């Protein structure tokens, strides 16, 4: 699971609503997988990022050189975009958990794939 | 800037496939502002074989020659001058000509100011005569209905159908989408470079491959743990288990598209896990119809009906049958919420043909219906490729408006699509058809 994905996921346990974001990340196995750098795509993603959640996740994984927020003129700043490219797309959580910050419910990540399934009782109506 | 008084005309030659998606003739005359645009069109289409700059056409050879004589010479000359090489091809549709007949037709064009040299192997310019003898192989006319003459510009992407064929793909499922259709869906979704495309019923990821081919980054979810992980019985005949590298990521890797893989998740499309916001440029999907793959939704432990398998460990018992109409309204709502403005939803809608009316196509206040193409599955069932575009921002009150709409009740009938498909009704229809043929 990439950190870009983690940044878009939220718990849908019944009753938590917007307090289900961000999911608390815990990783037991992480892999760095190089991905071809595409500055245009990374630049497109910047406005979609929730920075506090990204920084929290990056911190959990002990990542360094993580920009603290979008900088002015980021669309043309290669250094910034490369750093964001690495954080968002190249850090792959293979094993771990995502935890609903409100209910504590755990969603497992195995083989890089999060399992978000809940039973009917647990979900929003 | 003034427009030129005659827009350039091009002849588009369609392949004889997916005929229900278009008007009957494979010949289309299009007015296109520039050759670049015509070439770009051909870089995307899997439905068209070739495009030609149209120099003349008519219903008879005489009409064709007159038409050619009226085509501005200054537009011809750049391709006919003495330093260039060319060849003339002739295609006939629904008829075969002898070599002698072909040569005669080419010779008849000698009045055109060709000054270049003929080169049959590697000409700089290729010209084509196209003769249309209609669509009925049982009734071939003596003379063609239409004759066209033009300069070949480009071919379409039909070889993608072969190179991305499901037959050669490493990881497939029972209902993997035919490669041609997956490219058509990506085109309906207006997928372009750097888009994010999502498939909420991703299965083995076939639809994502087409989007990745056009440069989009892809997400998928599926409720089936085994499919997402690439575990369990393989769908390929004679193969026992899916190999260790059989999964969606591996499929993209097979085509050199791994860099477009974002993530796949095990998730229930009726209970999505995305935070509030608009992220997807396109949602392209083939939801289960409840025939070859089951329609499922997560449910509570108490509600498990007899015979449903229980999934081990981190899986959740699946139980409730997912009414088709609920599924499509959930899908439209989800699309309305998460698509960017102008983004597209492309999906297949299964239909019991005897009862189908246009009013049944699911509706949503934020989504505009762009197209509705039928593909017949059997004598009494078909599926429709529905394309919608988000035209209005989503507000909370939008999510229940379908309940007030006329469209909701008619489609309710499709909850029994599965029953109708298997029921005695359909068997009776099949029997009646058989006896009427005898």
Short mmCIF file of C-alpha atoms in Angstrom, two decimals, chain A residues 1-12 21 23 31 33 35-38 40-41 44-45 48-50 89 92 94 105 107-108 110-121 123-125, chain B residues 193-196 215 217 219 222-223 225 228-229 231 249 258-268 271-276 278-281 298-303 314-316 318 320 340 400:
data_model
loop_
_atom_site.label_atom_id
_atom_site.label_comp_id
_atom_site.label_asym_id
_atom_site.label_seq_id
_atom_site.Cartn_x
_atom_site.Cartn_y
_atom_site.Cartn_z
CA UNK A 1 0.00 0.00 0.00
CA UNK A 2 1.43 3.37 -1.01
CA UNK A 3 1.24 6.44 1.16
CA UNK A 4 -0.80 8.20 -1.51
CA UNK A 5 -3.45 5.52 -0.95
CA UNK A 6 -3.23 5.77 2.84
CA UNK A 7 -3.87 9.50 2.43
CA UNK A 8 -7.16 8.82 0.66
CA UNK A 9 -8.52 6.08 2.95
CA UNK A 10 -10.95 6.58 5.78
CA UNK A 11 -12.71 4.31 8.25
CA UNK A 12 -16.37 3.69 7.48
CA UNK A 21 -9.66 9.90 8.91
CA UNK A 23 -6.28 5.82 9.67
CA UNK A 31 9.56 -2.11 0.84
CA UNK A 33 9.91 0.03 -4.86
CA UNK A 35 8.71 3.94 -9.70
CA UNK A 36 9.49 5.98 -12.80
CA UNK A 37 9.38 9.66 -11.90
CA UNK A 38 6.58 11.56 -13.63
CA UNK A 40 3.26 16.01 -14.09
CA UNK A 41 1.46 13.28 -12.24
CA UNK A 44 -1.45 16.82 -10.05
CA UNK A 45 -1.57 14.92 -6.77
CA UNK A 48 -5.29 16.29 -3.22
CA UNK A 49 -2.91 15.54 -0.34
CA UNK A 50 -3.95 15.97 3.30
CA UNK A 89 4.56 6.36 -4.63
CA UNK A 92 5.14 0.32 -0.10
CA UNK A 94 3.59 -4.80 2.65
CA UNK A 105 -11.06 -1.18 14.63
CA UNK A 107 -7.88 -3.20 9.04
CA UNK A 108 -5.07 -5.57 8.10
CA UNK A 110 -1.19 -8.20 3.84
CA UNK A 111 0.98 -8.65 0.74
CA UNK A 112 0.64 -4.93 0.21
CA UNK A 113 -3.16 -5.10 0.03
CA UNK A 114 -5.39 -3.52 2.69
CA UNK A 115 -8.56 -5.38 3.62
CA UNK A 116 -11.29 -2.84 4.36
CA UNK A 117 -14.17 -5.29 4.78
CA UNK A 118 -16.48 -4.82 7.75
CA UNK A 119 -19.56 -6.71 8.81
CA UNK A 120 -22.95 -5.10 8.41
CA UNK A 121 -23.26 -4.18 12.06
CA UNK A 123 -20.80 -0.07 8.95
CA UNK A 124 -22.66 3.13 8.38
CA UNK A 125 -26.24 2.91 7.15
CA UNK B 193 -2.18 10.64 -19.29
CA UNK B 194 -1.88 11.32 -15.58
CA UNK B 195 -5.54 10.62 -14.86
CA UNK B 196 -6.53 8.48 -11.89
CA UNK B 215 -1.15 6.69 -19.35
CA UNK B 217 -2.67 5.65 -12.89
CA UNK B 219 -6.84 1.89 -8.46
CA UNK B 222 -12.99 -6.00 -5.13
CA UNK B 223 -14.96 -7.77 -2.41
CA UNK B 225 -10.12 -11.51 -1.24
CA UNK B 228 -7.47 -9.44 -5.43
CA UNK B 229 -4.61 -11.50 -4.01
CA UNK B 231 -5.13 -16.94 -5.00
CA UNK B 249 0.09 -5.93 -10.56
CA UNK B 258 3.61 -1.50 -13.75
CA UNK B 259 4.47 2.11 -13.02
CA UNK B 260 0.76 2.98 -13.38
CA UNK B 261 -0.27 0.55 -10.63
CA UNK B 262 -1.29 2.50 -7.55
CA UNK B 263 -3.05 -0.01 -5.31
CA UNK B 264 -5.80 -2.57 -5.08
CA UNK B 265 -7.85 -3.16 -1.95
CA UNK B 266 -10.24 -5.76 -0.66
CA UNK B 267 -13.34 -3.68 -0.21
CA UNK B 268 -17.11 -3.72 -0.53
CA UNK B 271 -19.33 0.59 1.60
CA UNK B 272 -16.42 2.52 0.17
CA UNK B 273 -13.44 3.55 2.26
CA UNK B 274 -12.39 6.74 0.51
CA UNK B 275 -12.36 9.99 2.44
CA UNK B 276 -14.65 12.77 1.28
CA UNK B 278 -13.08 14.16 -5.63
CA UNK B 279 -10.12 12.09 -6.76
CA UNK B 280 -11.10 10.04 -9.74
CA UNK B 281 -10.98 11.25 -13.32
CA UNK B 298 -20.96 -7.85 3.38
CA UNK B 299 -23.58 -8.68 5.98
CA UNK B 300 -23.89 -9.64 9.61
CA UNK B 301 -22.99 -13.05 10.99
CA UNK B 302 -26.61 -13.87 11.82
CA UNK B 303 -27.80 -13.44 8.28
CA UNK B 314 -9.35 -11.72 7.82
CA UNK B 315 -12.18 -12.17 5.40
CA UNK B 316 -15.71 -11.41 6.35
CA UNK B 318 -20.53 -12.54 2.81
CA UNK B 320 -26.66 -10.54 1.63
CA UNK B 340 -13.87 15.29 -10.56
CA UNK B 400 -31.50 10.17 -2.28
#
